[in-house]
PDB file of C-alpha atoms in Angstrom:
ATOM      1  CA  MET A  11     157.998  33.263  92.928  1.00 75.00           C
ATOM      2  CA  LYS A  12     159.293  36.174  90.874  1.00 89.00           C
ATOM      3  CA  LYS A  13     156.949  39.130  90.643  1.00 94.00           C
ATOM      4  CA  MET A  14     155.622  40.189  87.263  1.00 97.00           C
ATOM      5  CA  LYS A  15     156.730  43.631  86.141  1.00 98.00           C
ATOM      6  CA  LEU A  16     153.778  46.030  85.737  1.00 99.00           C
ATOM      7  CA  VAL A  17     154.446  49.373  84.069  1.00 99.00           C
ATOM      8  CA  MET A  18     151.723  51.996  84.140  1.00 98.00           C
ATOM      9  CA  VAL A  19     151.878  54.919  81.722  1.00 98.00           C
ATOM     10  CA  GLY A  20     150.004  57.805  83.312  1.00 97.00           C
ATOM     11  CA  ASN A  21     149.752  58.879  86.926  1.00 97.00           C
ATOM     12  CA  GLY A  22     146.176  60.117  87.036  1.00 95.00           C
ATOM     13  CA  MET A  23     143.162  59.330  89.161  1.00 94.00           C
ATOM     14  CA  ALA A  24     141.864  56.289  87.252  1.00 95.00           C
ATOM     15  CA  GLY A  25     145.205  54.570  86.817  1.00 96.00           C
ATOM     16  CA  VAL A  26     146.334  55.033  90.396  1.00 97.00           C
ATOM     17  CA  ARG A  27     142.921  53.902  91.630  1.00 97.00           C
ATOM     18  CA  THR A  28     143.494  50.709  89.643  1.00 97.00           C
ATOM     19  CA  LEU A  29     146.865  50.277  91.356  1.00 98.00           C
ATOM     20  CA  GLU A  30     145.233  50.771  94.761  1.00 98.00           C
ATOM     21  CA  GLU A  31     142.830  47.917  93.998  1.00 97.00           C
ATOM     22  CA  LEU A  32     145.585  45.661  92.644  1.00 97.00           C
ATOM     23  CA  LEU A  33     147.622  46.273  95.785  1.00 97.00           C
ATOM     24  CA  LYS A  34     144.596  45.505  97.956  1.00 97.00           C
ATOM     25  CA  ILE A  35     143.711  42.278  96.125  1.00 97.00           C
ATOM     26  CA  SER A  36     147.220  40.937  95.583  1.00 95.00           C
ATOM     27  CA  PRO A  37     149.944  43.129  97.081  1.00 94.00           C
ATOM     28  CA  ASP A  38     152.806  40.814  96.113  1.00 94.00           C
ATOM     29  CA  LEU A  39     151.842  40.057  92.508  1.00 96.00           C
ATOM     30  CA  TYR A  40     153.581  42.938  90.731  1.00 97.00           C
ATOM     31  CA  ASP A  41     156.772  44.938  90.773  1.00 98.00           C
ATOM     32  CA  ILE A  42     155.203  48.291  89.801  1.00 99.00           C
ATOM     33  CA  THR A  43     156.678  51.213  87.871  1.00 99.00           C
ATOM     34  CA  VAL A  44     154.693  54.373  87.058  1.00 99.00           C
ATOM     35  CA  PHE A  45     155.505  57.061  84.497  1.00 98.00           C
ATOM     36  CA  GLY A  46     153.824  60.442  84.959  1.00 97.00           C
ATOM     37  CA  ALA A  47     154.319  63.255  82.447  1.00 96.00           C
ATOM     38  CA  GLU A  48     153.688  65.857  85.151  1.00 96.00           C
ATOM     39  CA  PRO A  49     156.253  66.560  87.887  1.00 96.00           C
ATOM     40  CA  HIS A  50     153.641  65.994  90.614  1.00 95.00           C
ATOM     41  CA  PRO A  51     152.255  63.007  92.496  1.00 95.00           C
ATOM     42  CA  ASN A  52     148.709  61.849  91.745  1.00 95.00           C
ATOM     43  CA  TYR A  53     146.141  64.591  92.406  1.00 96.00           C
ATOM     44  CA  ASN A  54     142.427  65.225  92.050  1.00 96.00           C
ATOM     45  CA  ARG A  55     142.166  66.993  88.695  1.00 93.00           C
ATOM     46  CA  ILE A  56     138.524  67.856  89.399  1.00 93.00           C
ATOM     47  CA  LEU A  57     139.714  70.186  92.178  1.00 95.00           C
ATOM     48  CA  LEU A  58     141.921  72.312  89.920  1.00 94.00           C
ATOM     49  CA  SER A  59     139.197  74.979  89.776  1.00 92.00           C
ATOM     50  CA  PRO A  60     139.369  75.601  93.549  1.00 96.00           C
ATOM     51  CA  VAL A  61     143.169  75.800  93.214  1.00 95.00           C
ATOM     52  CA  LEU A  62     142.732  78.354  90.418  1.00 92.00           C
ATOM     53  CA  ALA A  63     140.312  80.322  92.615  1.00 93.00           C
ATOM     54  CA  GLY A  64     142.793  80.282  95.514  1.00 94.00           C
ATOM     55  CA  GLU A  65     140.415  78.241  97.684  1.00 97.00           C
ATOM     56  CA  GLN A  66     142.718  75.209  97.874  1.00 97.00           C
ATOM     57  CA  THR A  67     146.410  74.461  97.385  1.00 96.00           C
ATOM     58  CA  LEU A  68     148.091  71.800  95.313  1.00 94.00           C
ATOM     59  CA  ASP A  69     149.062  69.933  98.485  1.00 95.00           C
ATOM     60  CA  GLU A  70     145.391  69.787  99.474  1.00 97.00           C
ATOM     61  CA  ILE A  71     144.347  68.070  96.239  1.00 97.00           C
ATOM     62  CA  VAL A  72     147.125  65.458  96.179  1.00 97.00           C
ATOM     63  CA  LEU A  73     145.531  62.012  96.443  1.00 97.00           C
ATOM     64  CA  ASN A  74     148.652  59.905  96.882  1.00 97.00           C
ATOM     65  CA  PRO A  75     151.703  61.667  98.311  1.00 96.00           C
ATOM     66  CA  LEU A  76     155.202  60.533  97.367  1.00 97.00           C
ATOM     67  CA  SER A  77     155.337  58.536 100.597  1.00 97.00           C
ATOM     68  CA  TRP A  78     152.457  56.326  99.338  1.00 98.00           C
ATOM     69  CA  TYR A  79     154.501  55.272  96.309  1.00 98.00           C
ATOM     70  CA  GLU A  80     157.481  54.516  98.559  1.00 98.00           C
ATOM     71  CA  GLU A  81     155.376  52.568 101.072  1.00 97.00           C
ATOM     72  CA  ASN A  82     154.010  50.432  98.233  1.00 97.00           C
ATOM     73  CA  ASN A  83     157.422  49.932  96.598  1.00 97.00           C
ATOM     74  CA  ILE A  84     156.301  51.699  93.431  1.00 98.00           C
ATOM     75  CA  LYS A  85     159.089  53.042  91.249  1.00 98.00           C
ATOM     76  CA  LEU A  86     157.868  56.490  90.215  1.00 98.00           C
ATOM     77  CA  HIS A  87     159.144  58.475  87.238  1.00 98.00           C
ATOM     78  CA  LEU A  88     157.700  61.995  87.539  1.00 98.00           C
ATOM     79  CA  GLY A  89     158.023  64.509  84.723  1.00 97.00           C
ATOM     80  CA  LYS A  90     158.781  61.734  82.225  1.00 98.00           C
ATOM     81  CA  LYS A  91     156.413  61.384  79.292  1.00 96.00           C
ATOM     82  CA  VAL A  92     156.435  57.989  77.612  1.00 98.00           C
ATOM     83  CA  VAL A  93     157.151  58.503  73.918  1.00 98.00           C
ATOM     84  CA  GLU A  94     157.557  54.917  72.732  1.00 98.00           C
ATOM     85  CA  VAL A  95     156.159  51.486  73.502  1.00 98.00           C
ATOM     86  CA  ASP A  96     158.011  48.581  71.906  1.00 98.00           C
ATOM     87  CA  ARG A  97     155.478  45.766  72.139  1.00 98.00           C
ATOM     88  CA  ASN A  98     157.879  43.197  70.670  1.00 98.00           C
ATOM     89  CA  LYS A  99     160.620  43.892  73.232  1.00 98.00           C
ATOM     90  CA  ARG A 100     158.043  44.738  75.926  1.00 99.00           C
ATOM     91  CA  VAL A 101     159.773  47.999  76.821  1.00 99.00           C
ATOM     92  CA  VAL A 102     158.562  51.580  77.294  1.00 99.00           C
ATOM     93  CA  LYS A 103     160.817  54.564  76.697  1.00 98.00           C
ATOM     94  CA  SER A 104     160.365  58.069  78.067  1.00 98.00           C
ATOM     95  CA  SER A 105     161.288  61.438  76.588  1.00 96.00           C
ATOM     96  CA  ASP A 106     164.544  61.522  78.557  1.00 97.00           C
ATOM     97  CA  GLY A 107     165.583  58.042  77.392  1.00 97.00           C
ATOM     98  CA  THR A 108     164.540  56.140  80.519  1.00 98.00           C
ATOM     99  CA  GLU A 109     163.534  52.597  79.601  1.00 98.00           C
ATOM    100  CA  GLU A 110     161.541  50.072  81.615  1.00 98.00           C
ATOM    101  CA  ALA A 111     160.741  46.504  80.634  1.00 98.00           C
ATOM    102  CA  TYR A 112     157.314  45.086  81.427  1.00 99.00           C
ATOM    103  CA  ASP A 113     155.333  41.869  81.617  1.00 98.00           C
ATOM    104  CA  ARG A 114     152.062  43.781  81.859  1.00 98.00           C
ATOM    105  CA  LEU A 115     151.433  47.302  80.561  1.00 98.00           C
ATOM    106  CA  LEU A 116     148.634  49.580  81.752  1.00 98.00           C
ATOM    107  CA  ILE A 117     148.084  52.699  79.646  1.00 98.00           C
ATOM    108  CA  ALA A 118     146.052  55.201  81.656  1.00 97.00           C
ATOM    109  CA  THR A 119     146.986  58.533  80.118  1.00 94.00           C
ATOM    110  CA  GLY A 120     143.600  60.213  80.258  1.00 89.00           C
ATOM    111  CA  SER A 121     142.606  62.796  77.689  1.00 87.00           C
ATOM    112  CA  ASN A 122     144.027  65.921  76.110  1.00 86.00           C
ATOM    113  CA  PRO A 123     142.264  69.251  75.651  1.00 87.00           C
ATOM    114  CA  PHE A 124     141.004  70.057  72.176  1.00 86.00           C
ATOM    115  CA  ILE A 125     142.225  73.395  70.881  1.00 88.00           C
ATOM    116  CA  LEU A 126     139.958  74.849  68.209  1.00 90.00           C
ATOM    117  CA  PRO A 127     141.792  75.191  64.873  1.00 93.00           C
ATOM    118  CA  VAL A 128     141.117  78.928  64.559  1.00 93.00           C
ATOM    119  CA  PRO A 129     143.356  81.915  63.831  1.00 95.00           C
ATOM    120  CA  GLY A 130     144.901  83.203  67.045  1.00 92.00           C
ATOM    121  CA  LYS A 131     144.980  79.875  68.857  1.00 91.00           C
ATOM    122  CA  ASP A 132     148.756  80.259  69.313  1.00 92.00           C
ATOM    123  CA  LEU A 133     148.661  83.826  70.672  1.00 91.00           C
ATOM    124  CA  PRO A 134     149.982  84.604  74.157  1.00 89.00           C
ATOM    125  CA  GLY A 135     147.258  84.202  76.750  1.00 88.00           C
ATOM    126  CA  VAL A 136     145.436  81.388  74.921  1.00 90.00           C
ATOM    127  CA  ILE A 137     145.502  78.560  77.447  1.00 91.00           C
ATOM    128  CA  SER A 138     144.007  75.105  77.625  1.00 90.00           C
ATOM    129  CA  TYR A 139     142.888  73.868  81.040  1.00 89.00           C
ATOM    130  CA  ARG A 140     143.867  70.337  81.919  1.00 90.00           C
ATOM    131  CA  ASP A 141     146.609  70.204  84.536  1.00 94.00           C
ATOM    132  CA  ILE A 142     148.595  72.034  87.183  1.00 94.00           C
ATOM    133  CA  ALA A 143     150.835  73.766  84.629  1.00 94.00           C
ATOM    134  CA  ASP A 144     147.715  75.140  82.906  1.00 93.00           C
ATOM    135  CA  THR A 145     146.365  76.312  86.261  1.00 94.00           C
ATOM    136  CA  ASP A 146     149.645  78.099  87.002  1.00 94.00           C
ATOM    137  CA  ALA A 147     149.593  79.664  83.514  1.00 93.00           C
ATOM    138  CA  MET A 148     146.054  80.968  84.104  1.00 92.00           C
ATOM    139  CA  ILE A 149     147.033  82.437  87.472  1.00 92.00           C
ATOM    140  CA  ASP A 150     149.974  84.212  85.804  1.00 93.00           C
ATOM    141  CA  ALA A 151     147.792  85.396  82.886  1.00 92.00           C
ATOM    142  CA  ALA A 152     145.246  86.854  85.304  1.00 90.00           C
ATOM    143  CA  LYS A 153     147.968  89.203  86.573  1.00 92.00           C
ATOM    144  CA  GLN A 154     148.325  90.846  83.162  1.00 91.00           C
ATOM    145  CA  TYR A 155     144.925  90.470  81.475  1.00 89.00           C
ATOM    146  CA  GLN A 156     141.615  91.946  82.636  1.00 88.00           C
ATOM    147  CA  HIS A 157     139.232  89.981  80.398  1.00 88.00           C
ATOM    148  CA  ALA A 158     138.848  86.324  79.514  1.00 86.00           C
ATOM    149  CA  VAL A 159     136.811  84.240  77.114  1.00 84.00           C
ATOM    150  CA  VAL A 160     136.068  80.638  78.013  1.00 84.00           C
ATOM    151  CA  ILE A 161     135.332  78.125  75.267  1.00 83.00           C
ATOM    152  CA  GLY A 162     134.120  74.735  76.460  1.00 80.00           C
ATOM    153  CA  GLY A 163     132.724  73.465  79.694  1.00 72.00           C
ATOM    154  CA  GLY A 164     135.271  71.018  81.113  1.00 66.00           C
ATOM    155  CA  LEU A 165     136.982  71.701  84.405  1.00 57.00           C
TER     156      LEU A 165
END
């Protein structure tokens, strides 16, 4: 029996947890491909604050290391944001032109931070807080700024 092709867009906690369950229930059902916009394996986004505070490292918050994807025969495209889904052809296309056909498509992209539409929102040092790149940007900003204003209560 030929495996169905499952493509997952997003490499976050919820989507990968779904894959873990699918692999547990029926490990031979799907040929799995994952697209993640970030250049990192799946990690616990909730623990970004301890990374920002220097209490933990990125390696310590990774939930599924690259070896997990390999062990489960998951084709992983890191740092590739999906920019197009052709539902008629059943193909996804990433920002670098990579295309993958699918039988089943799981879109698990999570959310995006809301930036208030106010003057100054594009100034240097104005940072949203959602991912590892944002955490790194805040760490760098802390080296040159002495004060901060936080708007919102997410991470």
